[in-house]
Tab-separated table of C-alpha atoms and ligand atoms in Angstrom:
chain	number	residue	atom	x	y	z
A	1	MET	CA	87.943	-145.035	36.477
A	2	ARG	CA	87.238	-144.511	32.789
A	3	LYS	CA	88.405	-141.250	31.166
A	4	ILE	CA	86.557	-141.196	27.866
A	5	LEU	CA	87.068	-139.264	24.617
A	6	ILE	CA	84.065	-139.270	22.262
A	7	THR	CA	84.863	-138.312	18.643
A	8	GLY	CA	82.069	-137.094	16.339
A	9	GLY	CA	80.253	-136.272	19.577
A	10	LEU	CA	77.796	-133.776	18.106
A	11	GLY	CA	76.197	-136.323	15.767
A	12	GLN	CA	73.011	-138.360	16.176
A	13	ILE	CA	74.534	-140.881	18.595
A	14	GLY	CA	77.245	-138.766	20.232
A	15	SER	CA	74.959	-135.964	21.406
A	16	GLU	CA	72.927	-138.463	23.442
A	17	LEU	CA	75.802	-140.774	24.392
A	18	THR	CA	77.732	-137.856	25.889
A	19	LYS	CA	74.813	-137.092	28.237
A	20	LYS	CA	74.441	-140.735	29.228
A	21	MET	CA	78.163	-141.269	29.790
A	22	ARG	CA	78.498	-138.037	31.791
A	23	ASP	CA	75.683	-139.313	34.033
A	24	ILE	CA	77.445	-142.653	34.533
A	25	TYR	CA	81.134	-141.714	34.654
A	26	GLY	CA	80.996	-138.049	35.758
A	27	ASN	CA	80.976	-134.869	33.658
A	28	ASP	CA	84.725	-134.243	33.893
A	29	ASN	CA	85.548	-137.817	32.814
A	30	VAL	CA	83.823	-137.614	29.421
A	31	VAL	CA	85.487	-135.342	26.841
A	32	MET	CA	83.241	-134.623	23.891
A	33	SER	CA	84.813	-133.621	20.583
A	34	ASP	CA	83.775	-132.838	17.018
A	35	MET	CA	84.948	-130.906	13.954
A	36	LYS	CA	83.447	-127.688	15.313
A	37	ALA	CA	81.164	-126.505	18.116
A	38	LYS	CA	77.452	-126.097	17.296
A	39	ASP	CA	75.157	-123.484	18.910
A	40	THR	CA	72.335	-126.053	18.920
A	41	HIS	CA	74.259	-128.078	21.513
A	42	LYS	CA	75.557	-125.231	23.726
A	43	ASP	CA	74.252	-126.786	26.965
A	44	LEU	CA	75.823	-130.145	26.198
A	45	ILE	CA	79.148	-128.571	25.207
A	46	GLU	CA	79.157	-126.577	28.442
A	47	SER	CA	78.213	-129.538	30.675
A	48	GLY	CA	81.767	-130.942	30.512
A	49	PRO	CA	85.030	-130.766	28.565
A	50	PHE	CA	84.720	-130.135	24.795
A	51	GLU	CA	87.493	-130.110	22.180
A	52	VAL	CA	87.411	-129.170	18.505
A	53	LEU	CA	89.032	-132.248	16.973
A	54	ASP	CA	89.344	-133.629	13.433
A	55	ILE	CA	90.197	-137.347	13.702
A	56	LEU	CA	92.415	-136.963	10.647
A	57	ASP	CA	94.721	-134.826	12.857
A	58	LYS	CA	96.483	-137.588	14.784
A	59	GLU	CA	98.896	-135.245	16.570
A	60	LYS	CA	96.092	-133.117	18.021
A	61	MET	CA	94.117	-136.227	19.002
A	62	GLY	CA	97.225	-137.526	20.824
A	63	ASN	CA	97.568	-134.185	22.648
A	64	VAL	CA	93.896	-134.271	23.728
A	65	ILE	CA	94.357	-137.860	24.981
A	66	GLU	CA	97.421	-136.778	27.015
A	67	LYS	CA	95.765	-133.579	28.306
A	68	TYR	CA	92.780	-135.422	29.826
A	69	LYS	CA	94.584	-138.743	30.609
A	70	ILE	CA	92.109	-140.573	28.366
A	71	ASN	CA	91.997	-144.395	28.597
A	72	THR	CA	88.913	-145.055	26.403
A	73	VAL	CA	87.978	-143.672	22.973
A	74	VAL	CA	84.446	-144.019	21.608
A	75	ASN	CA	85.020	-143.266	17.942
A	76	LEU	CA	81.778	-141.959	16.428
A	77	ALA	CA	83.279	-139.664	13.774
A	78	ALA	CA	82.238	-141.056	10.406
A	79	ILE	CA	80.557	-140.369	7.058
A	80	LEU	CA	77.331	-142.380	6.687
A	81	SER	CA	75.896	-144.285	3.727
A	82	ALA	CA	74.054	-141.702	1.610
A	83	VAL	CA	76.647	-138.928	2.052
A	84	GLY	CA	79.305	-141.595	1.497
A	85	GLU	CA	77.900	-142.364	-1.972
A	86	ALA	CA	77.885	-138.641	-2.816
A	87	LYS	CA	81.431	-138.150	-1.424
A	88	PRO	CA	83.199	-141.539	-1.536
A	89	GLY	CA	86.688	-140.016	-1.138
A	90	LEU	CA	85.726	-138.190	2.057
A	91	CYS	CA	83.979	-141.334	3.332
A	92	TYR	CA	87.134	-143.394	2.765
A	93	ASP	CA	89.354	-140.757	4.369
A	94	VAL	CA	87.335	-140.251	7.573
A	95	ASN	CA	86.169	-143.852	8.071
A	96	MET	CA	89.512	-145.512	7.251
A	97	ASN	CA	92.330	-143.033	7.922
A	98	GLY	CA	90.509	-141.549	10.926
A	99	LEU	CA	89.957	-145.002	12.417
A	100	TYR	CA	93.610	-145.911	11.688
A	101	ASN	CA	94.705	-142.830	13.693
A	102	VAL	CA	92.454	-143.838	16.602
A	103	LEU	CA	93.766	-147.421	16.582
A	104	GLU	CA	97.405	-146.330	16.349
A	105	LEU	CA	96.883	-144.079	19.384
A	106	GLY	CA	95.129	-147.037	21.039
A	107	ARG	CA	98.269	-149.117	20.500
A	108	GLU	CA	100.702	-146.376	21.535
A	109	LYS	CA	98.775	-145.269	24.636
A	110	ASP	CA	97.094	-148.533	25.713
A	111	LEU	CA	93.514	-147.339	25.184
A	112	SER	CA	90.199	-149.164	24.969
A	113	VAL	CA	88.543	-148.335	21.629
A	114	PHE	CA	84.842	-148.657	20.787
A	115	THR	CA	83.884	-148.169	17.103
A	116	PRO	CA	80.377	-148.824	15.750
A	117	SER	CA	79.984	-150.830	12.583
A	118	SER	CA	76.716	-151.117	10.635
A	119	ILE	CA	74.238	-153.321	8.766
A	120	ALA	CA	75.937	-151.695	5.744
A	121	VAL	CA	78.695	-154.344	5.933
A	122	PHE	CA	76.284	-156.731	4.189
A	123	GLY	CA	75.433	-156.802	0.483
A	124	GLU	CA	73.268	-158.471	-2.171
A	125	SER	CA	74.982	-161.860	-1.744
A	126	THR	CA	74.372	-161.963	2.043
A	127	PRO	CA	71.448	-164.095	3.299
A	128	LYS	CA	68.664	-161.493	3.731
A	129	ASP	CA	66.540	-162.959	6.513
A	130	LYS	CA	67.878	-163.598	10.012
A	131	THR	CA	71.299	-162.623	8.615
A	132	PRO	CA	73.830	-164.685	10.606
A	133	GLN	CA	76.622	-163.194	12.725
A	134	ASP	CA	79.302	-164.731	10.488
A	135	THR	CA	78.328	-164.698	6.820
A	136	ILE	CA	79.124	-163.300	3.349
A	137	MET	CA	80.126	-159.598	3.458
A	138	ARG	CA	80.407	-158.021	-0.007
A	139	PRO	CA	78.917	-154.513	0.469
A	140	GLU	CA	78.090	-152.310	-2.511
A	141	THR	CA	78.640	-148.869	-0.915
A	142	MET	CA	81.844	-147.045	0.030
A	143	TYR	CA	80.397	-146.755	3.550
A	144	GLY	CA	79.917	-150.540	3.718
A	145	VAL	CA	83.410	-151.183	2.346
A	146	THR	CA	84.955	-148.950	5.030
A	147	LYS	CA	82.844	-150.591	7.749
A	148	VAL	CA	83.916	-154.155	6.809
A	149	ALA	CA	87.535	-153.045	6.620
A	150	GLY	CA	87.121	-151.199	9.938
A	151	GLU	CA	85.790	-154.303	11.700
A	152	ASN	CA	88.777	-156.276	10.414
A	153	LEU	CA	91.239	-153.539	11.372
A	154	CYS	CA	89.838	-153.380	14.907
A	155	ASP	CA	90.061	-157.189	15.234
A	156	TYR	CA	93.662	-157.016	13.952
A	157	TYR	CA	94.680	-154.397	16.538
A	158	HIS	CA	93.234	-156.598	19.270
A	159	ARG	CA	94.898	-159.797	18.021
A	160	LYS	CA	98.263	-158.297	17.106
A	161	PHE	CA	98.727	-155.517	19.677
A	162	GLY	CA	96.279	-156.400	22.475
A	163	VAL	CA	94.233	-153.205	22.064
A	164	ASP	CA	90.844	-153.663	23.798
A	165	THR	CA	88.710	-153.006	20.712
A	166	ARG	CA	84.935	-153.554	20.752
A	167	GLY	CA	81.979	-152.714	18.494
A	168	VAL	CA	78.477	-153.512	17.276
A	169	ARG	CA	76.780	-153.491	13.870
A	170	PHE	CA	74.064	-150.904	14.464
A	171	PRO	CA	70.888	-150.995	12.391
A	172	GLY	CA	69.046	-147.742	11.576
A	173	LEU	CA	68.755	-145.621	14.722
A	174	ILE	CA	65.619	-143.647	15.622
A	175	SER	CA	65.989	-140.663	17.953
A	176	ASN	CA	64.490	-137.280	18.781
A	177	ASP	CA	67.458	-135.150	19.876
A	178	THR	CA	69.843	-134.719	16.927
A	179	LEU	CA	68.719	-135.434	13.346
A	180	PRO	CA	70.516	-138.267	11.531
A	181	GLY	CA	73.593	-137.298	9.554
A	182	GLY	CA	72.858	-138.521	6.007
A	183	GLY	CA	72.071	-142.225	6.026
A	184	THR	CA	69.649	-144.534	4.227
A	185	THR	CA	67.528	-145.259	7.301
A	186	ASP	CA	66.933	-141.532	8.047
A	187	TYR	CA	63.327	-141.789	6.752
A	188	ALA	CA	62.420	-143.611	9.965
A	189	VAL	CA	63.231	-140.434	11.929
A	190	HIS	CA	61.930	-137.821	9.461
A	191	ILE	CA	58.520	-139.536	9.291
A	192	TYR	CA	57.743	-138.657	12.942
A	193	TYR	CA	58.640	-134.958	12.509
A	194	GLU	CA	56.444	-134.700	9.406
A	195	ALA	CA	53.595	-136.691	10.984
A	196	LEU	CA	53.378	-133.998	13.667
A	197	ARG	CA	54.012	-131.001	11.420
A	198	LYS	CA	51.932	-131.946	8.349
A	199	LYS	CA	50.098	-135.204	9.157
A	200	LYS	CA	51.696	-136.669	6.023
A	201	TYR	CA	55.087	-137.874	4.825
A	202	THR	CA	56.649	-138.603	1.442
A	203	SER	CA	59.064	-141.498	1.865
A	204	PHE	CA	62.277	-141.807	-0.152
A	205	ILE	CA	62.328	-145.535	0.743
A	206	ASP	CA	59.743	-147.683	-1.000
A	207	LYS	CA	56.932	-149.683	0.599
A	208	GLY	CA	57.862	-153.278	1.338
A	209	THR	CA	61.514	-152.388	2.118
A	210	GLN	CA	62.248	-154.125	5.413
A	211	MET	CA	65.249	-152.884	7.408
A	212	ASP	CA	66.462	-153.447	10.957
A	213	MET	CA	65.957	-150.525	13.335
A	214	MET	CA	66.541	-149.589	16.977
A	215	TYR	CA	65.510	-146.802	19.362
A	216	MET	CA	68.350	-144.638	20.669
A	217	PRO	CA	68.024	-145.609	24.377
A	218	ASP	CA	68.668	-149.246	23.400
A	219	ALA	CA	71.621	-148.219	21.214
A	220	LEU	CA	73.202	-146.226	24.062
A	221	ASN	CA	72.719	-149.153	26.450
A	222	ALA	CA	74.413	-151.434	23.911
A	223	ILE	CA	77.523	-149.224	23.812
A	224	VAL	CA	77.890	-149.028	27.602
A	225	GLN	CA	76.993	-152.695	28.122
A	226	LEU	CA	79.547	-153.963	25.585
A	227	LEU	CA	82.221	-151.520	26.776
A	228	GLU	CA	81.816	-152.913	30.308
A	229	ALA	CA	81.301	-156.582	29.294
A	230	ASP	CA	83.534	-159.324	30.711
A	231	PRO	CA	86.257	-159.732	28.021
A	232	THR	CA	86.572	-163.475	28.663
A	233	ARG	CA	83.028	-163.953	27.281
A	234	LEU	CA	83.656	-162.028	24.022
A	235	LYS	CA	84.396	-164.017	20.876
A	236	HIS	CA	83.259	-161.420	18.296
A	237	ARG	CA	84.779	-158.241	19.639
A	238	ASN	CA	84.131	-155.756	16.878
A	239	ALA	CA	81.211	-156.863	14.866
A	240	PHE	CA	78.238	-157.945	16.934
A	241	ASN	CA	74.956	-158.072	15.018
A	242	ILE	CA	72.368	-156.269	17.136
A	243	THR	CA	68.783	-155.343	16.332
A	244	ALA	CA	65.519	-154.532	18.046
A	245	MET	CA	62.919	-154.688	15.243
A	246	SER	CA	62.510	-154.865	11.478
A	247	PHE	CA	59.803	-153.016	9.531
A	248	ASP	CA	58.907	-151.179	6.306
A	249	PRO	CA	57.403	-147.660	5.844
A	250	GLU	CA	53.830	-149.052	5.821
A	251	ASP	CA	54.393	-150.620	9.271
A	252	MET	CA	55.533	-147.209	10.524
A	253	ALA	CA	52.466	-145.498	9.056
A	254	ALA	CA	50.157	-148.034	10.726
A	255	SER	CA	51.885	-147.443	14.057
A	256	ILE	CA	51.627	-143.623	13.693
A	257	ARG	CA	47.892	-143.875	12.763
A	258	LYS	CA	47.214	-145.317	16.228
A	259	HIS	CA	47.994	-141.753	17.462
A	260	ILE	CA	47.256	-139.616	14.375
A	261	PRO	CA	44.460	-141.442	12.452
A	262	GLU	CA	44.515	-139.029	9.481
A	263	PHE	CA	48.255	-139.569	8.815
A	264	GLN	CA	49.010	-140.133	5.111
A	265	LEU	CA	52.067	-141.802	3.600
A	266	ASP	CA	53.108	-141.534	-0.037
A	267	TYR	CA	56.316	-142.224	-1.935
A	268	ASP	CA	58.937	-140.430	-4.021
A	269	VAL	CA	61.615	-143.091	-4.051
A	270	ASP	CA	65.257	-141.989	-4.185
A	271	PRO	CA	67.038	-144.493	-6.467
A	272	VAL	CA	70.394	-144.169	-4.669
A	273	ARG	CA	69.090	-144.759	-1.147
A	274	GLN	CA	66.598	-147.397	-2.363
A	275	SER	CA	69.367	-149.374	-4.013
A	276	ILE	CA	71.429	-149.176	-0.796
A	277	ALA	CA	68.428	-150.344	1.245
A	278	ASN	CA	67.771	-153.215	-1.195
A	279	SER	CA	71.310	-154.466	-0.647
A	280	TRP	CA	70.955	-154.581	3.164
A	281	PRO	CA	69.382	-157.385	5.229
A	282	ASN	CA	65.664	-157.608	6.001
A	283	SER	CA	66.441	-158.755	9.541
A	284	LEU	CA	69.529	-159.658	11.577
A	285	ASP	CA	70.214	-162.618	13.857
A	286	ASP	CA	71.608	-161.058	17.068
A	287	SER	CA	71.835	-164.263	19.114
A	288	GLU	CA	75.630	-163.992	19.582
A	289	ALA	CA	75.299	-160.569	21.252
A	290	ARG	CA	72.544	-161.969	23.472
A	291	ALA	CA	74.744	-164.954	24.416
A	292	GLN	CA	78.090	-163.170	24.854
A	293	TRP	CA	77.093	-159.954	26.682
A	294	ASP	CA	73.384	-160.302	27.471
A	295	TRP	CA	72.102	-157.903	24.791
A	296	ASN	CA	68.349	-157.463	25.249
A	297	PRO	CA	66.619	-154.408	23.699
A	298	GLU	CA	63.490	-152.889	25.280
A	299	TYR	CA	61.732	-150.899	22.549
A	300	LEU	CA	59.536	-152.298	19.739
A	301	LEU	CA	57.908	-150.181	17.009
A	302	ASP	CA	54.764	-149.115	18.920
A	303	ASP	CA	56.857	-148.192	21.989
A	304	VAL	CA	59.132	-146.079	19.777
A	305	THR	CA	56.172	-144.353	18.094
A	306	ALA	CA	54.519	-143.452	21.397
A	307	ASP	CA	57.749	-142.072	22.868
A	308	MET	CA	58.877	-140.248	19.696
A	309	LEU	CA	55.518	-138.492	19.281
A	310	GLU	CA	55.405	-137.514	22.942
A	311	LYS	CA	58.970	-136.105	22.948
A	312	LEU	CA	58.655	-134.379	19.552
A	313	ARG	CA	55.340	-132.751	20.495
A	314	ILE	CA	57.221	-130.967	23.278
A	315	LYS	CA	60.308	-130.231	21.177
A	316	LEU	CA	58.311	-128.864	18.217
A	317	ASN	CA	55.674	-127.255	20.429
A	318	ILE	CA	52.857	-129.049	18.588
A	319	MET	CA	50.134	-130.021	21.029
A	320	CYS	CA	47.570	-131.619	18.647
B	401	NAD	P1	76.415	-138.582	12.478
B	401	NAD	O1	76.624	-138.354	11.027
B	401	NAD	O2	75.155	-138.125	13.086
B	401	NAD	O3	77.612	-137.939	13.307
B	401	NAD	C1	78.944	-138.091	12.911
B	401	NAD	C2	79.741	-136.933	13.489
B	401	NAD	O4	81.084	-137.100	13.045
B	401	NAD	C3	79.255	-135.557	13.018
B	401	NAD	O5	78.942	-134.744	14.145
B	401	NAD	C4	80.427	-134.988	12.224
B	401	NAD	O6	80.622	-133.601	12.415
B	401	NAD	C5	81.581	-135.780	12.798
B	401	NAD	N1	82.732	-135.898	11.882
B	401	NAD	C6	82.739	-136.102	10.546
B	401	NAD	N2	84.008	-136.126	10.093
B	401	NAD	C7	84.809	-135.923	11.169
B	401	NAD	C8	86.205	-135.852	11.347
B	401	NAD	N3	87.061	-135.930	10.318
B	401	NAD	N4	86.680	-135.670	12.603
B	401	NAD	C9	85.842	-135.537	13.651
B	401	NAD	N5	84.509	-135.591	13.543
B	401	NAD	C10	84.002	-135.790	12.311
B	401	NAD	O7	76.651	-140.143	12.740
B	401	NAD	P2	76.033	-141.062	13.888
B	401	NAD	O8	74.718	-141.513	13.422
B	401	NAD	O9	76.166	-140.395	15.193
B	401	NAD	O10	77.017	-142.308	13.771
B	401	NAD	C11	78.088	-142.547	14.651
B	401	NAD	C12	78.694	-143.902	14.309
B	401	NAD	O11	77.684	-144.914	14.372
B	401	NAD	C13	79.272	-143.990	12.888
B	401	NAD	O12	80.412	-144.803	12.895
B	401	NAD	C14	78.174	-144.663	12.102
B	401	NAD	O13	78.677	-145.357	10.997
B	401	NAD	C15	77.615	-145.612	13.144
B	401	NAD	N6	76.245	-146.026	12.840
B	401	NAD	C16	75.203	-145.144	12.930
B	401	NAD	C17	73.920	-145.572	12.605
B	401	NAD	C18	72.731	-144.646	12.676
B	401	NAD	O14	71.615	-145.037	12.256
B	401	NAD	N7	72.879	-143.437	13.204
B	401	NAD	C19	73.717	-146.892	12.192
B	401	NAD	C20	74.807	-147.748	12.071
B	401	NAD	C21	76.067	-147.310	12.430
B	402	LIG	N1	71.777	-145.571	9.561
B	402	LIG	C1	72.970	-145.850	8.831
B	402	LIG	C2	72.844	-145.392	7.419
B	402	LIG	O1	71.737	-145.409	6.923
B	402	LIG	C3	73.279	-147.325	8.868
B	402	LIG	O2	74.617	-147.489	9.081
B	402	LIG	O3	73.829	-145.059	6.825
């Protein structure tokens, strides 16, 4: 039976992954942790074990692992791309030294370790369309640098010490529970909130900027599916390209107008996030994930729009 510790559990992915994993593995078998408890997630925190845990505190993380007899860590604690450019030192510290602590505990205590990577591992010199699984990786952000190094570190711990490390390169994730934590793809979440609240949105990413995206239910399935995949089929343990769709802000607006015809989109481009987006692929080739562990996403843009608007109408109490 898996006994799972989720780090960074109160973030965009962790808040939904904790619920899903508690449903699958049992409430008591999934320990959620983060830097501090948040009132917004009281129900989730109270639905199973919760620990205040900074992944830079290796001793405390080791004690939590012992206390709950953890055998699997899903390491979601990280600093994302836009915040990482504003605070590169913090980004390096959490994404590198925090991951190093997790992997060292993985080696010492024979744990399985799942750590997401990102489309941010790619840069200007990477082929932009149908970006291959194995290709040039020269990222321009601190976040991207830490993610490439993290993929390599996880592969090293598997090769050298036999730690069962696994991971995917997530594209931008769209969800309606917890807001994204400071990335470049966050516009693709904010746009739905503003479409309902104001029937208009000012995008910080410019028209024509294609990026890969995915709806959260597909992302959660990817984590569980790869965690449980037959290891003998896995050749790329820590760095699977996965995607569900690729679009630009105008495609999103057209999809939203099918539900809110008067929706308006304009632009006030943020040079920092635009330059990050320009350096990332237009679309990924995820054929290796499909071949090695049967990756097969369900949601395309219009499915996401319909579901996001339905869920957010209830959450925001906007019934128009
Ligand atoms: P998020 O920013 O929403 O959440 C990260 C969480 O980590 C936060 O709750 C934060 O409090 C916590 N945290 C920060 N520093 C910490 C520390 N020192 N110790 C413990 N916790 C700490 O991020 P997310 O979107 O949930 O991302 C989770 C993982 O998925 C990250 O590795 C990220 O790079 C990756 N990823 C996310 C996306 C996306 O679109 N959300 C895309 C690609 C990859
Ligand atoms: N959504 C993430 C970001 O924009 C991609 O890793 O930082």
